[in-house]
Tab-separated table of C-alpha atoms in Angstrom:
chain	number	residue	atom	x	y	z
A	1	MET	CA	0.004	-0.001	-0.004
A	2	VAL	CA	2.842	2.385	0.921
A	3	LYS	CA	4.614	1.611	-2.366
A	4	PHE	CA	1.429	2.290	-4.288
A	5	ILE	CA	0.981	5.659	-2.523
A	6	ASN	CA	4.615	6.576	-3.310
A	7	LEU	CA	3.990	5.605	-6.929
A	8	ILE	CA	0.961	7.875	-7.140
A	9	LEU	CA	2.877	10.743	-5.490
A	10	SER	CA	5.705	10.392	-8.021
A	11	ILE	CA	3.229	10.522	-10.892
A	12	VAL	CA	1.500	13.559	-9.377
A	13	VAL	CA	4.864	15.347	-9.059
A	14	ILE	CA	5.688	14.644	-12.695
A	15	SER	CA	2.252	15.808	-13.804
A	16	ILE	CA	2.639	19.060	-11.879
A	17	LEU	CA	6.074	19.602	-13.375
A	18	TYR	CA	4.740	18.857	-16.826
A	19	PHE	CA	1.964	21.424	-16.702
A	20	ALA	CA	3.991	24.015	-14.787
A	21	PHE	CA	6.971	23.958	-17.135
A	22	SER	CA	4.821	23.650	-20.209
A	23	LYS	CA	3.357	27.019	-19.277
A	24	VAL	CA	6.821	28.499	-18.723
A	25	VAL	CA	8.019	27.228	-22.070
A	26	LEU	CA	4.924	28.455	-23.825
A	27	ALA	CA	5.445	31.887	-22.247
A	28	VAL	CA	8.805	32.242	-24.008
A	29	ASP	CA	7.767	30.108	-27.041
A	30	CYS	CA	10.895	27.950	-26.839
A	31	LEU	CA	8.987	24.816	-27.771
A	32	ASN	CA	6.756	26.322	-30.412
A	33	ILE	CA	9.010	28.870	-32.038
A	34	ASN	CA	10.840	27.995	-35.226
A	35	PRO	CA	14.577	27.735	-34.347
A	36	ASN	CA	15.474	29.077	-37.784
A	37	THR	CA	13.840	32.411	-36.925
A	38	VAL	CA	15.617	33.165	-33.630
A	39	SER	CA	18.770	35.098	-32.945
A	40	SER	CA	21.902	33.564	-31.458
A	41	GLY	CA	21.002	35.050	-28.057
A	42	ASP	CA	17.463	33.666	-28.165
A	43	ALA	CA	18.846	30.269	-29.147
A	44	ASP	CA	21.143	30.325	-26.082
A	45	PHE	CA	18.242	31.355	-23.868
A	46	CYS	CA	15.952	28.576	-25.140
A	47	MET	CA	18.653	25.899	-24.910
A	48	ALA	CA	19.268	26.899	-21.286
A	49	GLU	CA	15.539	26.953	-20.477
A	50	LEU	CA	14.974	23.565	-22.035
A	51	GLU	CA	17.920	22.154	-20.087
A	52	LYS	CA	16.426	23.487	-16.850
A	53	ILE	CA	13.158	21.716	-17.599
A	54	LYS	CA	14.988	18.448	-18.323
A	55	ASN	CA	16.921	18.759	-15.060
A	56	GLN	CA	13.692	19.343	-13.139
A	57	TYR	CA	12.178	16.175	-14.592
A	58	ALA	CA	15.284	14.018	-14.109
A	59	PRO	CA	14.989	13.082	-10.364
A	60	ALA	CA	11.312	12.066	-10.550
A	61	GLN	CA	11.864	10.237	-13.830
A	62	GLU	CA	14.820	8.323	-12.407
A	63	LYS	CA	12.768	7.377	-9.330
A	64	ASN	CA	9.948	6.133	-11.552
A	65	LYS	CA	12.378	4.084	-13.624
A	66	GLN	CA	13.708	2.443	-10.467
A	67	ASP	CA	10.187	1.742	-9.214
A	68	LEU	CA	9.254	0.332	-12.617
A	69	ALA	CA	12.267	-2.005	-12.574
A	70	LYS	CA	11.239	-3.251	-9.120
A	71	LEU	CA	7.662	-3.815	-10.235
A	72	GLN	CA	8.768	-5.690	-13.334
A	73	ALA	CA	11.100	-7.850	-11.234
A	74	LYS	CA	8.206	-8.580	-8.876
A	75	VAL	CA	5.949	-9.514	-11.803
A	76	ASN	CA	8.639	-11.880	-13.145
A	77	ASP	CA	9.035	-13.477	-9.704
A	78	LEU	CA	5.282	-13.938	-9.309
A	79	ASN	CA	5.036	-15.459	-12.799
A	80	LYS	CA	7.765	-17.962	-11.933
A	81	ARG	CA	6.053	-18.887	-8.682
A	82	ILE	CA	2.682	-19.329	-10.387
A	83	THR	CA	4.277	-21.488	-13.100
A	84	SER	CA	5.996	-23.587	-10.441
A	85	MET	CA	2.720	-24.008	-8.552
A	86	THR	CA	0.905	-25.000	-11.760
A	87	ILE	CA	3.449	-27.741	-12.424
A	88	PHE	CA	3.300	-28.892	-8.801
A	89	LEU	CA	-0.518	-28.995	-8.941
A	90	LYS	CA	-0.435	-31.181	-12.042
A	91	ASN	CA	1.963	-33.587	-10.332
A	92	LEU	CA	-0.223	-33.558	-7.242
A	93	GLU	CA	-3.298	-34.388	-9.315
A	94	LEU	CA	-1.442	-37.328	-10.865
A	95	ASP	CA	-0.386	-38.495	-7.399
A	96	ILE	CA	-3.966	-38.243	-6.107
A	97	SER	CA	-5.251	-40.174	-9.127
A	98	LYS	CA	-2.646	-42.907	-8.578
A	99	ARG	CA	-3.449	-43.127	-4.861
A	100	GLU	CA	-7.165	-43.362	-5.591
A	101	LYS	CA	-6.551	-46.185	-8.070
A	102	ASP	CA	-4.298	-47.968	-5.581
A	103	SER	CA	-6.923	-47.537	-2.876
A	104	ALA	CA	-9.714	-48.790	-5.142
A	105	TYR	CA	-7.617	-51.829	-6.090
A	106	ALA	CA	-6.746	-52.520	-2.453
A	107	GLN	CA	-10.382	-52.196	-1.446
A	108	GLU	CA	-11.370	-54.598	-4.225
A	109	ILE	CA	-8.794	-57.202	-3.203
A	110	LEU	CA	-9.462	-56.799	0.504
A	111	GLY	CA	-13.194	-56.803	-0.183
A	112	LYS	CA	-12.935	-60.189	-1.878
A	113	LYS	CA	-10.726	-61.339	0.954
A	114	ALA	CA	-13.273	-60.113	3.496
A	115	VAL	CA	-16.031	-62.048	1.730
A	116	GLY	CA	-13.916	-65.190	1.893
A	117	GLN	CA	-13.229	-64.607	5.551
A	118	TYR	CA	-16.924	-64.029	6.207
A	119	ILE	CA	-17.765	-67.349	4.549
A	120	ASP	CA	-15.052	-69.077	6.596
A	121	ILE	CA	-16.366	-67.500	9.774
A	122	ARG	CA	-19.890	-68.587	8.959
A	123	LEU	CA	-18.670	-72.132	8.382
A	124	TYR	CA	-16.104	-72.080	11.132
A	125	ASP	CA	-17.140	-72.722	14.721
A	126	PRO	CA	-14.231	-71.920	17.027
A	127	VAL	CA	-15.891	-73.596	20.030
A	128	LEU	CA	-16.448	-76.794	18.083
A	129	SER	CA	-12.898	-76.641	16.773
A	130	ILE	CA	-11.564	-76.321	20.296
A	131	LEU	CA	-13.660	-79.207	21.566
A	132	SER	CA	-12.873	-81.462	18.628
A	133	GLY	CA	-9.359	-80.372	17.939
A	134	ASP	CA	-6.290	-82.225	19.062
A	135	ASP	CA	-4.484	-78.995	19.868
A	136	ALA	CA	-6.552	-76.193	21.407
A	137	LEU	CA	-3.575	-73.816	21.371
A	138	GLU	CA	-3.266	-74.200	17.606
A	139	VAL	CA	-6.941	-73.278	17.219
A	140	PHE	CA	-6.465	-70.160	19.346
A	141	ARG	CA	-3.401	-69.263	17.283
A	142	ILE	CA	-5.395	-69.488	14.039
A	143	ILE	CA	-8.161	-67.295	15.491
A	144	LYS	CA	-5.601	-64.676	16.550
A	145	ILE	CA	-3.943	-64.730	13.134
A	146	ARG	CA	-7.282	-64.122	11.435
A	147	GLU	CA	-7.993	-61.217	13.772
A	148	LYS	CA	-4.580	-59.697	13.067
A	149	VAL	CA	-5.018	-60.069	9.310
A	150	ALA	CA	-8.456	-58.446	9.439
A	151	ASP	CA	-7.063	-55.616	11.578
A	152	ALA	CA	-4.126	-55.127	9.173
A	153	ASP	CA	-6.558	-54.944	6.248
A	154	ARG	CA	-8.587	-52.260	8.014
A	155	LYS	CA	-5.416	-50.281	8.735
A	156	THR	CA	-4.368	-50.543	5.079
A	157	ILE	CA	-7.653	-49.078	3.851
A	158	LYS	CA	-7.511	-46.412	6.541
A	159	ARG	CA	-3.959	-45.445	5.507
A	160	TYR	CA	-4.954	-45.095	1.867
A	161	SER	CA	-7.950	-42.972	2.849
A	162	GLU	CA	-5.857	-40.708	5.080
A	163	GLU	CA	-3.211	-40.255	2.370
A	164	ILE	CA	-5.829	-39.328	-0.223
A	165	ILE	CA	-7.487	-36.860	2.173
A	166	LYS	CA	-4.114	-35.257	2.939
A	167	LEU	CA	-3.224	-34.961	-0.751
A	168	LYS	CA	-6.591	-33.399	-1.553
A	169	ASN	CA	-6.153	-30.907	1.314
A	170	ASP	CA	-2.674	-30.056	0.042
A	171	LYS	CA	-4.108	-29.520	-3.427
A	172	LEU	CA	-6.881	-27.287	-2.088
A	173	ASN	CA	-4.420	-25.133	-0.108
A	174	LEU	CA	-2.087	-24.880	-3.096
A	175	GLU	CA	-4.954	-23.807	-5.359
A	176	LYS	CA	-5.904	-21.094	-2.856
A	177	ASN	CA	-2.307	-19.844	-2.692
A	178	LYS	CA	-2.081	-19.885	-6.492
A	179	ALA	CA	-5.307	-17.885	-6.765
A	180	SER	CA	-3.998	-15.318	-4.249
A	181	LEU	CA	-0.731	-14.994	-6.175
A	182	ALA	CA	-2.666	-14.563	-9.419
A	183	VAL	CA	-4.641	-11.667	-7.915
A	184	LEU	CA	-1.432	-10.048	-6.667
A	185	GLN	CA	0.283	-10.651	-10.008
A	186	LYS	CA	-2.585	-8.972	-11.857
A	187	GLN	CA	-2.459	-5.908	-9.588
A	188	VAL	CA	1.328	-5.576	-9.819
A	189	SER	CA	1.177	-6.038	-13.611
A	190	GLU	CA	-1.413	-3.264	-13.882
A	191	ASP	CA	0.727	-0.970	-11.702
A	192	ALA	CA	3.793	-1.757	-13.803
A	193	LYS	CA	1.880	-1.158	-17.048
A	194	PHE	CA	0.562	2.179	-15.794
A	195	LEU	CA	3.959	3.342	-14.551
A	196	ALA	CA	5.620	2.187	-17.787
A	197	GLY	CA	3.178	4.378	-19.677
A	198	GLU	CA	4.019	7.393	-17.497
A	199	VAL	CA	7.758	6.786	-17.876
A	200	ALA	CA	7.348	6.488	-21.661
A	201	LYS	CA	5.408	9.766	-21.796
A	202	VAL	CA	8.141	11.623	-19.920
A	203	GLU	CA	10.863	9.987	-22.036
A	204	THR	CA	9.067	11.144	-25.166
A	205	TYR	CA	8.736	14.647	-23.753
A	206	LEU	CA	12.428	14.760	-22.750
A	207	ALA	CA	13.397	13.525	-26.214
A	208	THR	CA	11.300	16.332	-27.694
A	209	LEU	CA	13.143	18.864	-25.521
A	210	SER	CA	16.540	17.444	-26.548
A	211	ALA	CA	15.596	17.512	-30.227
A	212	LYS	CA	14.491	21.119	-29.857
A	213	GLN	CA	17.783	21.961	-28.145
A	214	GLN	CA	19.674	20.433	-31.063
A	215	SER	CA	17.624	22.532	-33.479
A	216	PHE	CA	18.461	25.721	-31.594
A	217	LEU	CA	22.118	24.702	-31.464
A	218	ALA	CA	22.186	24.014	-35.195
A	219	GLN	CA	20.677	27.443	-35.890
A	220	LYS	CA	23.153	29.136	-33.557
A	221	LEU	CA	26.100	27.425	-35.250
A	222	GLU	CA	24.783	28.383	-38.651
A	223	SER	CA	24.322	32.023	-37.612
A	224	LEU	CA	27.880	32.084	-36.252
A	225	GLY	CA	29.339	30.238	-39.213
A	226	LEU	CA	30.786	27.544	-36.920
A	227	SER	CA	30.892	23.774	-37.107
A	228	ARG	CA	29.709	21.743	-34.107
A	229	SER	CA	33.249	20.621	-33.223
A	230	ALA	CA	34.565	24.168	-33.390
A	231	TYR	CA	31.715	25.374	-31.205
A	232	ASN	CA	32.413	22.665	-28.608
A	233	MET	CA	36.136	23.528	-28.568
A	234	LYS	CA	35.169	27.095	-27.672
A	235	GLY	CA	33.181	25.852	-24.689
A	236	GLY	CA	29.741	25.842	-26.258
A	237	CYS	CA	26.852	23.590	-25.314
A	238	SER	CA	27.167	20.064	-26.730
A	239	SER	CA	23.750	18.830	-25.610
């Protein structure tokens, strides 16, 4: 929020400078006057005035360029994170699908096994087996083994179910985080796009000022009968 406010303030400052100095320039006609119609003194005056305007814009423009670079870096980082999350989500979906298939297969196998055990239990009378068996301890051992197997089967199904639930929760949380990042990425992209437009406007305006300076300089050199190199050697403006 603070960065956004600073961004707005920078833009406001540039806008104020733009309108304020546009009026100053218009007052002396340095932007609108034909350089070929001015005297050497007027050319010097306009070149100096245009340079002042450029210098006034420079700090705010430099700050905006730095802010724009930071915003663009943030957009790039968010894009990378969203791409990474998208890939991770796809892998997670494949993992969930595999776990669900494994669970369904396990349930099918254990279900058939449970049916067989149910039939055995219905046909098996442990009391009768104990009474008729030669070794009661062996009968008890078999009963215990069956109980352990049934308990292990239940734990297997439970483990599959818990793993699938955990994976689905992970997927849900990741989708929420991805959605939040997408919202932030959109906002930062819009801020960067807006600021890039403002920076481009000022760059265009500064380029216009520089071109106008060059026109005044060319007229001054022509009126003095000097080449650009000779003028620079005498300490003239080389802007």
